Tab-separated table of C-alpha atoms in Angstrom:
chain	number	residue	atom	x	y	z
Q	17	MET	CA	-3.410	-27.071	-59.296
Q	18	PHE	CA	-5.498	-23.918	-58.686
Q	19	ASP	CA	-7.132	-20.944	-60.660
Q	20	HIS	CA	-4.893	-19.105	-62.964
Q	21	VAL	CA	-4.270	-15.370	-63.227
Q	22	THR	CA	-7.495	-13.508	-64.088
Q	23	HIS	CA	-6.921	-10.272	-66.067
Q	24	ASN	CA	-9.561	-7.389	-65.983
Q	25	ARG	CA	-12.504	-9.640	-65.668
Q	26	ARG	CA	-15.220	-6.841	-65.731
Q	27	LEU	CA	-17.013	-6.416	-68.856
Q	28	TRP	CA	-18.744	-3.012	-68.854
Q	29	VAL	CA	-21.855	-2.584	-70.975
Q	30	LEU	CA	-22.522	0.971	-72.366
Q	31	THR	CA	-26.250	0.686	-72.238
Q	32	ILE	CA	-27.822	-0.924	-69.101
Q	33	GLY	CA	-31.464	-1.134	-68.598
Q	34	ALA	CA	-33.167	-0.591	-65.356
Q	35	THR	CA	-32.937	-4.271	-64.434
Q	36	GLY	CA	-29.159	-4.307	-65.123
Q	37	LEU	CA	-28.674	-1.277	-62.915
Q	38	LEU	CA	-30.593	-2.909	-60.155
Q	39	LEU	CA	-28.396	-6.028	-60.395
Q	40	LEU	CA	-25.199	-3.947	-60.391
Q	41	ALA	CA	-26.472	-2.050	-57.343
Q	42	LEU	CA	-27.290	-5.214	-55.485
Q	43	ALA	CA	-23.876	-6.689	-56.307
Q	44	ALA	CA	-22.113	-3.570	-55.225
Q	45	ALA	CA	-24.232	-3.670	-51.898
Q	46	ALA	CA	-23.227	-7.312	-51.365
Q	47	THR	CA	-19.586	-6.538	-51.940
Q	48	ALA	CA	-19.634	-3.620	-49.550
Q	49	GLN	CA	-21.391	-5.717	-46.904
Q	50	ALA	CA	-18.738	-8.273	-47.118
Q	51	ARG	CA	-16.008	-5.727	-46.815
Q	52	ARG	CA	-17.613	-4.264	-43.681
Q	53	LYS	CA	-17.058	-7.605	-41.891
Q	54	LEU	CA	-13.382	-7.677	-42.618
Q	55	LYS	CA	-10.566	-6.540	-40.378
Q	56	THR	CA	-7.534	-5.090	-41.979
Q	57	TYR	CA	-3.865	-6.067	-40.995
Q	58	ASN	CA	-1.112	-4.006	-42.454
Q	59	THR	CA	1.809	-6.487	-42.712
Q	60	LYS	CA	5.151	-6.185	-44.076
Q	61	TYR	CA	4.400	-7.050	-47.658
Q	62	TYR	CA	0.416	-7.351	-47.717
Q	63	VAL	CA	-2.556	-5.575	-46.649
Q	64	LEU	CA	-4.501	-8.527	-45.317
Q	65	HIS	CA	-8.356	-8.227	-45.039
Q	66	THR	CA	-10.154	-11.158	-43.210
Q	67	ASP	CA	-13.133	-11.962	-40.980
Q	68	ALA	CA	-11.216	-14.820	-39.373
Q	69	GLU	CA	-10.154	-14.906	-35.744
Q	70	VAL	CA	-7.126	-12.983	-34.649
Q	71	GLU	CA	-4.989	-16.076	-34.192
Q	72	PHE	CA	-5.718	-17.296	-37.769
Q	73	ALA	CA	-4.985	-13.797	-39.039
Q	74	ARG	CA	-1.627	-13.682	-37.375
Q	75	GLU	CA	-0.800	-17.093	-38.735
Q	76	ALA	CA	-1.822	-16.032	-42.271
Q	77	ALA	CA	0.288	-12.886	-41.988
Q	78	ALA	CA	3.372	-14.770	-40.844
Q	79	ARG	CA	3.080	-17.347	-43.665
Q	80	ALA	CA	2.487	-14.743	-46.366
Q	81	THR	CA	5.435	-12.660	-45.141
Q	82	SER	CA	7.723	-15.719	-45.200
Q	83	MET	CA	6.308	-16.804	-48.550
Q	84	TYR	CA	6.852	-13.355	-50.028
Q	85	GLU	CA	10.576	-13.423	-48.885
Q	86	THR	CA	10.963	-16.872	-50.458
Q	87	TYR	CA	9.658	-15.612	-53.774
Q	88	LYS	CA	11.894	-12.549	-53.496
Q	89	ALA	CA	14.971	-14.636	-52.824
Q	90	ARG	CA	14.289	-16.824	-55.802
Q	91	MET	CA	13.414	-14.013	-58.250
Q	92	LYS	CA	16.097	-11.522	-57.018
Q	93	ARG	CA	13.481	-8.792	-56.479
Q	94	GLY	CA	10.160	-7.877	-54.898
Q	95	THR	CA	6.980	-6.165	-55.959
Q	96	GLY	CA	7.666	-2.777	-54.400
Q	97	ALA	CA	4.111	-1.808	-53.160
Q	98	LYS	CA	2.153	-3.947	-50.651
Q	99	ARG	CA	-0.409	-6.264	-52.272
Q	100	ALA	CA	-3.877	-7.069	-51.255
Q	101	LEU	CA	-4.835	-10.303	-49.711
Q	102	TYR	CA	-8.471	-11.260	-48.913
Q	103	LEU	CA	-9.346	-14.205	-46.784
Q	104	TYR	CA	-13.125	-14.926	-46.284
Q	105	THR	CA	-14.665	-17.441	-43.863
Q	106	ASP	CA	-18.032	-17.162	-45.689
Q	107	ARG	CA	-18.175	-18.509	-49.167
Q	108	GLN	CA	-20.868	-16.125	-50.367
Q	109	ASP	CA	-18.832	-13.182	-49.221
Q	110	TYR	CA	-15.922	-14.708	-51.140
Q	111	ILE	CA	-18.036	-14.928	-54.346
Q	112	ASN	CA	-19.679	-11.519	-53.814
Q	113	ALA	CA	-16.169	-10.070	-53.691
Q	114	ASP	CA	-15.536	-11.447	-57.143
Q	115	GLY	CA	-13.922	-14.725	-56.050
Q	116	THR	CA	-14.020	-17.476	-58.666
Q	117	ALA	CA	-17.234	-19.371	-57.969
Q	118	ASN	CA	-15.948	-22.930	-58.749
Q	119	MET	CA	-12.522	-22.484	-56.942
Q	120	GLN	CA	-11.517	-21.968	-53.397
Q	121	GLY	CA	-9.279	-19.110	-54.332
Q	122	CYS	CA	-7.787	-17.056	-57.148
Q	123	PHE	CA	-5.627	-14.146	-58.019
Q	124	ASN	CA	-7.553	-11.249	-59.652
Q	125	SER	CA	-5.171	-8.626	-61.126
Q	126	ASP	CA	-7.751	-5.793	-60.120
Q	127	LYS	CA	-8.207	-6.860	-56.564
Q	128	GLY	CA	-5.597	-9.229	-55.279
Q	129	VAL	CA	-5.585	-12.717	-53.968
Q	130	LEU	CA	-9.053	-13.863	-52.709
Q	131	LEU	CA	-9.469	-17.138	-50.777
Q	132	HIS	CA	-12.307	-18.839	-49.142
Q	133	VAL	CA	-10.986	-20.093	-45.737
Q	134	THR	CA	-12.284	-23.554	-44.714
Q	135	MET	CA	-11.004	-24.688	-41.316
Q	136	ASP	CA	-11.597	-28.274	-41.871
Q	137	HIS	CA	-9.211	-28.418	-44.843
Q	138	ILE	CA	-6.715	-25.837	-43.507
Q	139	GLU	CA	-3.519	-27.365	-44.860
Q	140	GLU	CA	-5.011	-27.368	-48.385
Q	141	MET	CA	-5.922	-23.801	-47.878
Q	142	TRP	CA	-2.369	-22.786	-46.862
Q	143	ARG	CA	-1.049	-24.518	-49.977
Q	144	LEU	CA	-3.599	-22.616	-51.998
Q	145	LEU	CA	-2.429	-19.331	-50.384
Q	146	GLN	CA	1.208	-20.085	-51.432
Q	147	HIS	CA	0.101	-20.874	-55.057
Q	148	GLU	CA	-2.091	-17.947	-55.634
Q	149	CYS	CA	0.238	-15.467	-53.882
Q	150	TRP	CA	2.863	-16.608	-56.365
Q	151	HIS	CA	0.679	-15.634	-59.286
Q	152	GLN	CA	0.179	-12.183	-57.863
Q	153	PHE	CA	3.966	-11.917	-57.225
Q	154	SER	CA	4.744	-13.050	-60.732
Q	155	TYR	CA	2.292	-10.618	-62.252
Q	156	HIS	CA	3.800	-7.746	-60.532
Q	157	THR	CA	7.445	-8.722	-60.654
Q	158	ILE	CA	8.204	-10.755	-63.772
Q	159	SER	CA	5.501	-9.734	-66.392
Q	160	ARG	CA	1.899	-9.138	-66.736
Q	161	ASP	CA	1.998	-11.802	-69.341
Q	162	THR	CA	4.338	-14.403	-67.723
Q	163	PRO	CA	4.176	-17.546	-69.915
Q	164	ARG	CA	1.490	-19.782	-68.586
Q	165	TRP	CA	3.614	-22.858	-68.259
Q	166	PHE	CA	6.252	-20.973	-66.101
Q	167	ASP	CA	3.572	-19.293	-64.018
Q	168	GLU	CA	1.844	-22.540	-63.177
Q	169	ALA	CA	5.072	-24.445	-62.683
Q	170	ASN	CA	6.141	-22.125	-59.918
Q	171	GLY	CA	2.770	-22.060	-58.402
Q	172	VAL	CA	2.888	-25.734	-58.033
Q	173	TYR	CA	6.647	-25.672	-56.859
Q	174	PHE	CA	5.843	-23.078	-54.206
Q	175	GLN	CA	2.486	-24.682	-52.912
Q	176	PHE	CA	4.529	-27.705	-52.057
Q	177	ALA	CA	6.951	-25.668	-49.957
Q	178	GLU	CA	6.805	-26.190	-46.145
Q	179	TRP	CA	6.506	-23.307	-43.593
Q	180	THR	CA	8.922	-23.603	-40.682
Q	181	GLY	CA	7.768	-20.539	-38.676
Q	182	ASP	CA	10.501	-18.180	-39.837
Q	183	GLY	CA	10.707	-19.221	-43.492
Q	184	TYR	CA	9.959	-21.743	-46.044
Q	185	VAL	CA	11.913	-24.851	-47.247
Q	186	SER	CA	11.181	-25.843	-50.931
Q	187	GLY	CA	12.209	-28.664	-53.144
Q	188	GLN	CA	10.131	-31.286	-51.494
Q	189	LEU	CA	10.151	-34.582	-53.635
Q	190	LYS	CA	8.330	-37.657	-52.164
Q	191	GLY	CA	8.374	-40.708	-54.325
Q	192	GLY	CA	4.758	-40.430	-55.375
Q	193	MET	CA	5.471	-36.953	-57.008
Q	194	SER	CA	7.719	-38.622	-59.558
Q	195	TRP	CA	5.237	-41.362	-60.653
Q	196	PRO	CA	3.130	-39.376	-63.062
Q	197	ILE	CA	6.211	-37.895	-64.776
Q	198	GLN	CA	7.645	-41.404	-65.147
Q	199	GLN	CA	4.535	-42.574	-66.648
Q	200	TYR	CA	4.289	-39.864	-69.228
Q	201	ILE	CA	7.912	-40.559	-70.171
Q	202	GLU	CA	7.577	-44.288	-70.319
Q	203	LYS	CA	4.296	-44.119	-72.309
Q	204	LYS	CA	5.665	-41.443	-74.516
Q	205	GLU	CA	2.749	-39.101	-73.511
Q	206	LEU	CA	4.855	-36.065	-72.588
Q	207	ILE	CA	3.565	-32.842	-74.155
Q	208	PRO	CA	6.411	-31.572	-76.438
Q	209	PHE	CA	8.538	-28.977	-74.733
Q	210	ASP	CA	8.043	-26.811	-77.896
Q	211	THR	CA	4.259	-27.054	-77.360
Q	212	ILE	CA	3.870	-26.576	-73.630
Q	213	THR	CA	6.315	-23.719	-73.255
Q	214	ARG	CA	4.691	-21.686	-76.093
Q	215	LEU	CA	1.016	-22.174	-75.168
Q	216	SER	CA	-0.904	-18.873	-74.798
Q	217	HIS	CA	-3.312	-18.319	-71.909
Q	218	GLU	CA	-6.227	-19.187	-74.183
Q	219	GLU	CA	-4.567	-22.303	-75.553
Q	220	TRP	CA	-3.641	-23.489	-72.010
Q	221	ASP	CA	-7.274	-23.121	-71.021
Q	222	ASP	CA	-8.443	-24.963	-74.134
Q	223	MET	CA	-6.238	-27.888	-73.188
Q	224	ILE	CA	-7.808	-27.799	-69.618
Q	225	LYS	CA	-11.144	-28.060	-71.078
Q	226	GLN	CA	-9.991	-31.128	-73.124
Q	227	GLY	CA	-9.006	-32.851	-69.810
Q	228	HIS	CA	-5.281	-32.135	-69.658
Q	229	TYR	CA	-5.287	-30.002	-66.515
Q	230	TYR	CA	-3.298	-32.455	-64.325
Q	231	LYS	CA	-0.800	-33.188	-66.971
Q	232	LEU	CA	-0.210	-29.568	-67.845
Q	233	GLN	CA	0.424	-28.579	-64.135
Q	234	MET	CA	2.662	-31.633	-63.317
Q	235	GLN	CA	4.835	-31.442	-66.558
Q	236	ALA	CA	5.363	-27.679	-66.157
Q	237	TRP	CA	6.411	-28.256	-62.491
Q	238	SER	CA	8.664	-31.144	-63.513
Q	239	ILE	CA	10.525	-28.903	-65.860
Q	240	VAL	CA	11.165	-26.169	-63.326
Q	241	TYR	CA	12.007	-28.836	-60.701
Q	242	PHE	CA	14.566	-30.427	-63.063
Q	243	MET	CA	16.162	-27.153	-63.918
Q	244	THR	CA	16.275	-26.151	-60.274
Q	245	HIS	CA	17.498	-29.281	-58.611
Q	246	ALA	CA	18.959	-31.797	-61.125
Q	247	GLU	CA	22.630	-32.618	-60.922
Q	248	GLY	CA	23.219	-30.510	-57.855
Q	249	GLY	CA	21.556	-27.334	-59.369
Q	250	LYS	CA	23.722	-27.524	-62.583
Q	251	TYR	CA	20.943	-25.942	-64.807
Q	252	LEU	CA	19.599	-23.348	-62.295
Q	253	PRO	CA	21.771	-20.511	-63.672
Q	254	GLU	CA	20.140	-21.014	-67.181
Q	255	LEU	CA	16.748	-20.831	-65.577
Q	256	GLN	CA	17.657	-17.730	-63.790
Q	257	GLN	CA	18.798	-16.001	-67.118
Q	258	TYR	CA	15.443	-17.013	-68.602
Q	259	ILE	CA	13.648	-15.174	-65.704
Q	260	VAL	CA	15.859	-12.034	-66.398
Q	261	ALA	CA	14.943	-12.290	-70.030
Q	262	LEU	CA	11.150	-12.538	-69.227
Q	263	ARG	CA	11.430	-9.587	-66.939
Q	264	SER	CA	13.225	-7.479	-69.539
Q	265	GLY	CA	11.090	-8.478	-72.474
Q	266	LYS	CA	14.025	-9.717	-74.491
Q	267	ARG	CA	12.789	-12.465	-77.039
Q	268	ILE	CA	16.109	-13.743	-78.159
Q	269	PRO	CA	17.321	-15.127	-74.792
Q	270	VAL	CA	13.851	-16.433	-74.329
Q	271	ARG	CA	13.989	-18.400	-77.604
Q	272	LYS	CA	17.556	-19.731	-76.744
Q	273	PHE	CA	16.129	-21.053	-73.461
Q	274	TYR	CA	13.415	-22.991	-75.168
Q	275	LYS	CA	15.977	-24.350	-77.684
Q	276	ARG	CA	18.069	-25.412	-74.740
Q	277	LEU	CA	15.075	-27.118	-72.982
Q	278	ASN	CA	14.659	-29.254	-76.148
Q	279	GLU	CA	18.357	-30.269	-76.040
Q	280	LEU	CA	18.031	-31.148	-72.380
Q	281	ARG	CA	15.016	-33.321	-72.865
Q	282	PRO	CA	17.164	-36.620	-72.896
Q	283	GLN	CA	18.744	-35.556	-69.583
Q	284	TYR	CA	15.379	-34.521	-68.113
Q	285	GLU	CA	13.959	-37.907	-69.058
Q	286	LYS	CA	16.954	-39.931	-67.591
Q	287	TRP	CA	16.887	-38.014	-64.333
Q	288	TRP	CA	13.204	-38.356	-63.771
Q	289	LEU	CA	13.284	-42.083	-64.530
Q	290	ALA	CA	16.034	-42.410	-61.931
Q	291	ARG	CA	13.934	-40.966	-59.164
Q	292	SER	CA	12.870	-43.734	-56.754
Q	293	LEU	CA	9.196	-44.210	-56.165
Q	294	ASN	CA	10.061	-45.292	-52.585
Q	295	PRO	CA	10.979	-42.769	-49.979
Q	296	THR	CA	14.797	-42.213	-49.867
Q	297	MET	CA	17.062	-40.174	-47.751
Q	298	GLU	CA	17.933	-38.063	-50.739
Q	299	GLY	CA	14.422	-37.587	-51.853
Q	300	LEU	CA	13.243	-36.588	-48.309
Q	301	GLU	CA	16.137	-34.255	-47.524
Q	302	ALA	CA	14.016	-31.142	-47.783
Q	303	TYR	CA	11.645	-32.686	-45.247
Q	304	TYR	CA	14.500	-33.273	-42.860
Q	305	GLU	CA	15.488	-29.713	-43.354
Q	306	THR	CA	12.001	-28.551	-42.642
Q	307	ALA	CA	11.889	-30.551	-39.398
Q	308	VAL	CA	15.175	-29.113	-38.056
Q	309	ALA	CA	14.238	-25.573	-39.130
Q	310	THR	CA	10.860	-25.851	-37.448
Q	311	LEU	CA	12.222	-27.238	-34.267
Q	312	THR	CA	15.056	-24.568	-34.296
Q	313	SER	CA	12.338	-21.812	-34.579
Q	314	PHE	CA	10.514	-23.213	-31.448
Q	315	LEU	CA	13.888	-23.493	-29.597
Q	316	ALA	CA	14.385	-19.834	-30.399
Q	317	ARG	CA	11.128	-18.977	-28.872
Q	318	ALA	CA	11.731	-20.992	-25.649
Q	319	HIS	CA	15.251	-19.322	-25.431
Q	320	GLY	CA	13.470	-15.972	-25.719
Q	321	MET	CA	11.133	-17.046	-22.852
Q	322	LYS	CA	14.356	-17.730	-20.709
Q	323	GLN	CA	13.771	-21.511	-20.912
Q	324	THR	CA	16.876	-23.446	-21.145
Q	325	PHE	CA	17.740	-27.132	-21.778
Q	326	GLU	CA	20.768	-29.369	-20.945
Q	327	THR	CA	20.224	-31.701	-23.900
Q	328	ALA	CA	18.289	-31.938	-27.205
Q	329	ASP	CA	16.328	-34.801	-25.815
Q	330	GLU	CA	15.166	-32.635	-22.962
Q	331	PHE	CA	14.037	-29.992	-25.420
Q	332	ILE	CA	12.145	-32.441	-27.598
Q	333	ALA	CA	10.497	-33.998	-24.569
Q	334	ALA	CA	9.249	-30.580	-23.555
Q	335	ALA	CA	7.916	-30.067	-27.065
Q	336	ARG	CA	6.019	-33.296	-26.954
Q	337	ASP	CA	4.655	-33.065	-23.430
Q	338	GLY	CA	3.443	-29.446	-23.755
Q	339	THR	CA	5.860	-27.913	-21.126
Q	340	LEU	CA	7.723	-25.877	-23.808
Q	341	LYS	CA	7.386	-22.116	-22.997
Q	342	LEU	CA	5.930	-20.252	-26.031
Q	343	PRO	CA	5.060	-16.593	-26.535
Q	344	THR	CA	1.393	-15.588	-26.507
Q	345	VAL	CA	-0.474	-14.653	-29.649
Q	346	LYS	CA	0.160	-10.850	-28.891
Q	347	SER	CA	3.895	-11.299	-28.967
Q	348	LYS	CA	6.078	-10.561	-31.907
Q	349	MET	CA	7.633	-14.043	-31.570
Q	350	TRP	CA	4.267	-15.901	-31.452
Q	351	LEU	CA	4.027	-19.253	-33.505
Q	352	PRO	CA	0.963	-21.503	-33.694
Q	353	GLU	CA	1.303	-24.722	-31.425
Q	354	SER	CA	-0.225	-26.635	-34.351
Q	355	LEU	CA	2.972	-26.077	-36.401
Q	356	LEU	CA	5.056	-27.715	-33.510
Q	357	LYS	CA	2.731	-30.711	-33.313
Q	358	GLN	CA	2.619	-31.182	-37.055
Q	359	ASN	CA	6.519	-31.062	-37.254
Q	360	LEU	CA	6.925	-33.603	-34.393
Q	361	ALA	CA	4.696	-35.941	-36.340
Q	362	ARG	CA	6.705	-35.353	-39.335
Q	363	ILE	CA	9.946	-36.337	-37.649
Q	364	ASP	CA	8.272	-39.624	-36.553
Q	365	SER	CA	7.048	-40.388	-40.126
Q	366	LEU	CA	10.323	-39.567	-41.726
Q	367	THR	CA	11.946	-42.366	-39.727
Q	368	TRP	CA	9.194	-44.833	-40.551
Q	369	ASP	CA	9.136	-43.787	-44.265
Q	370	THR	CA	12.799	-44.737	-44.769
Q	371	SER	CA	12.770	-47.760	-42.535
Q	372	SER	CA	15.974	-46.220	-40.894
Q	373	SER	CA	17.330	-45.780	-37.372
Q	374	PRO	CA	15.957	-42.664	-35.770
Q	375	PRO	CA	18.218	-39.592	-36.080
Q	376	THR	CA	20.287	-38.445	-33.052
Q	377	TRP	CA	19.881	-35.043	-31.620
Q	378	LYS	CA	22.126	-32.783	-29.589
Q	379	LEU	CA	22.356	-29.266	-28.422
Q	380	ASP	CA	25.554	-27.272	-29.231
Q	381	LYS	CA	25.840	-24.597	-26.647
Q	382	SER	CA	29.179	-23.261	-27.516
Q	383	GLY	CA	27.951	-19.931	-28.880
Q	384	LYS	CA	25.709	-17.137	-27.797
Q	385	PHE	CA	22.576	-19.094	-28.882
Q	386	PRO	CA	22.252	-22.842	-28.656
Q	387	LYS	CA	22.300	-24.866	-32.009
Q	388	LEU	CA	20.132	-27.791	-32.672
Q	389	VAL	CA	22.015	-30.600	-34.473
Q	390	MET	CA	20.485	-33.706	-36.001
Q	391	THR	CA	22.457	-36.557	-37.471
Q	392	ARG	CA	20.732	-39.011	-39.733
Q	393	ALA	CA	21.498	-42.677	-39.954
Q	394	ASP	CA	23.564	-42.038	-43.141
Q	395	GLY	CA	25.768	-39.504	-41.500
Q	396	VAL	CA	24.219	-36.357	-43.004
Q	397	ILE	CA	24.290	-33.632	-40.350
Q	398	PHE	CA	21.591	-30.816	-40.099
Q	399	THR	CA	22.538	-27.931	-37.951
Q	400	GLY	CA	19.840	-25.451	-37.017
Q	401	GLN	CA	20.823	-22.009	-35.646
Q	402	PHE	CA	19.011	-18.950	-34.830
Q	403	LEU	CA	19.530	-15.098	-33.960
Q	404	ILE	CA	17.385	-12.906	-31.826
Q	405	LYS	CA	17.633	-9.180	-32.093
Q	406	LYS	CA	15.406	-6.644	-30.458
Q	407	ASN	CA	13.087	-9.383	-28.741
Q	408	ARG	CA	12.434	-10.962	-32.341
Q	409	VAL	CA	13.784	-13.981	-34.047
Q	410	SER	CA	15.575	-12.364	-36.888
Q	411	LYS	CA	17.044	-15.416	-38.527
Q	412	VAL	CA	16.878	-19.238	-38.618
Q	413	THR	CA	19.098	-21.191	-40.913
Q	414	VAL	CA	19.901	-24.851	-41.409
Q	415	THR	CA	23.371	-25.943	-42.628
Q	416	ILE	CA	23.595	-29.464	-44.150
Q	417	THR	CA	27.042	-31.351	-43.897
Q	418	ARG	CA	27.554	-34.465	-45.691
Q	419	PRO	CA	30.026	-37.341	-44.919
Q	420	ASP	CA	32.224	-36.129	-47.644
Q	421	ALA	CA	32.284	-32.743	-45.921
Q	422	GLU	CA	30.309	-30.817	-48.486
Q	423	THR	CA	28.277	-28.098	-46.867
Q	424	ASP	CA	25.101	-26.486	-48.196
């Protein structure tokens, strides 16, 4: 979906004339000027540089921290050192800093993640952040030569993840996301698995030039999504073994994984063709989880502000009418109000999308901290709970209980 990893893009010329030296000096001056405008924020996993307002910087830092922890949980390790993240509100400053001119953002292995921030397309910008930070994480954690298909597949997978304020929920699958994959299968236009998984960076770029950008991205994503979520996560251990093999540089397990993918193609096609193009309770489950997790994050803030509620309806009413007590931007527990508003709209749209009865809500106040419980029309129960330690929200989780008593 976005720019790929760019490796060592500077080409140094041994003999440079006076004009060349002048151009280099001007470029260096422009870069230095852009950097002088930036404020630096030392976060848990990143060194964030931005000329944006403090509130935006706080949100960017919170999102990046949660995203890193999501990558780390999935890949079973982190990058070690803190990584650089540059967010520019001025496009020319972004370009002067070596940002890719025809893109909104990129990962440069020499500098870090660079993004041009556009406030009128803020949601797209956040998704771009999630995508490009993945490339940076992959480069430093898996391999400096991670197979392009896998790198892009996860970039797309994580760009669709939804921030809840204290974490991310991944695995979203609305009906429209299945449509292109089903079309490729039905029209027999899938790129052979043997081909897409073995494309070099140069071959991948050549196919993009031939007009196959969208197909490459979506098909790669669909393979990772299938291996992660199909049949209750049945194939996920095999994907995790592949990641370990990539990290260790062992070629035989990698080749075995590619052979296994070819064997699984019939199951892959059958599974994707069975996905409904209309919104379903199953397909939207990650969105319901996101809604409960986000509301639980705001319930935790209100609790930290000594605001209590007798019922869940009372809490949701306060969230809707603006009477919910929330920490200021200077607080360690601050969250942007825009996230709350977006989440309330999501709850309303989910009910409309599935043409179902609205979910019911209740507060379980039996423990030290209240739990937020949502029951869907199909009987699936989502229970959000939080912990507060040292005046900070330390954990927010959502437990999913199905009518057959299975728990996630």
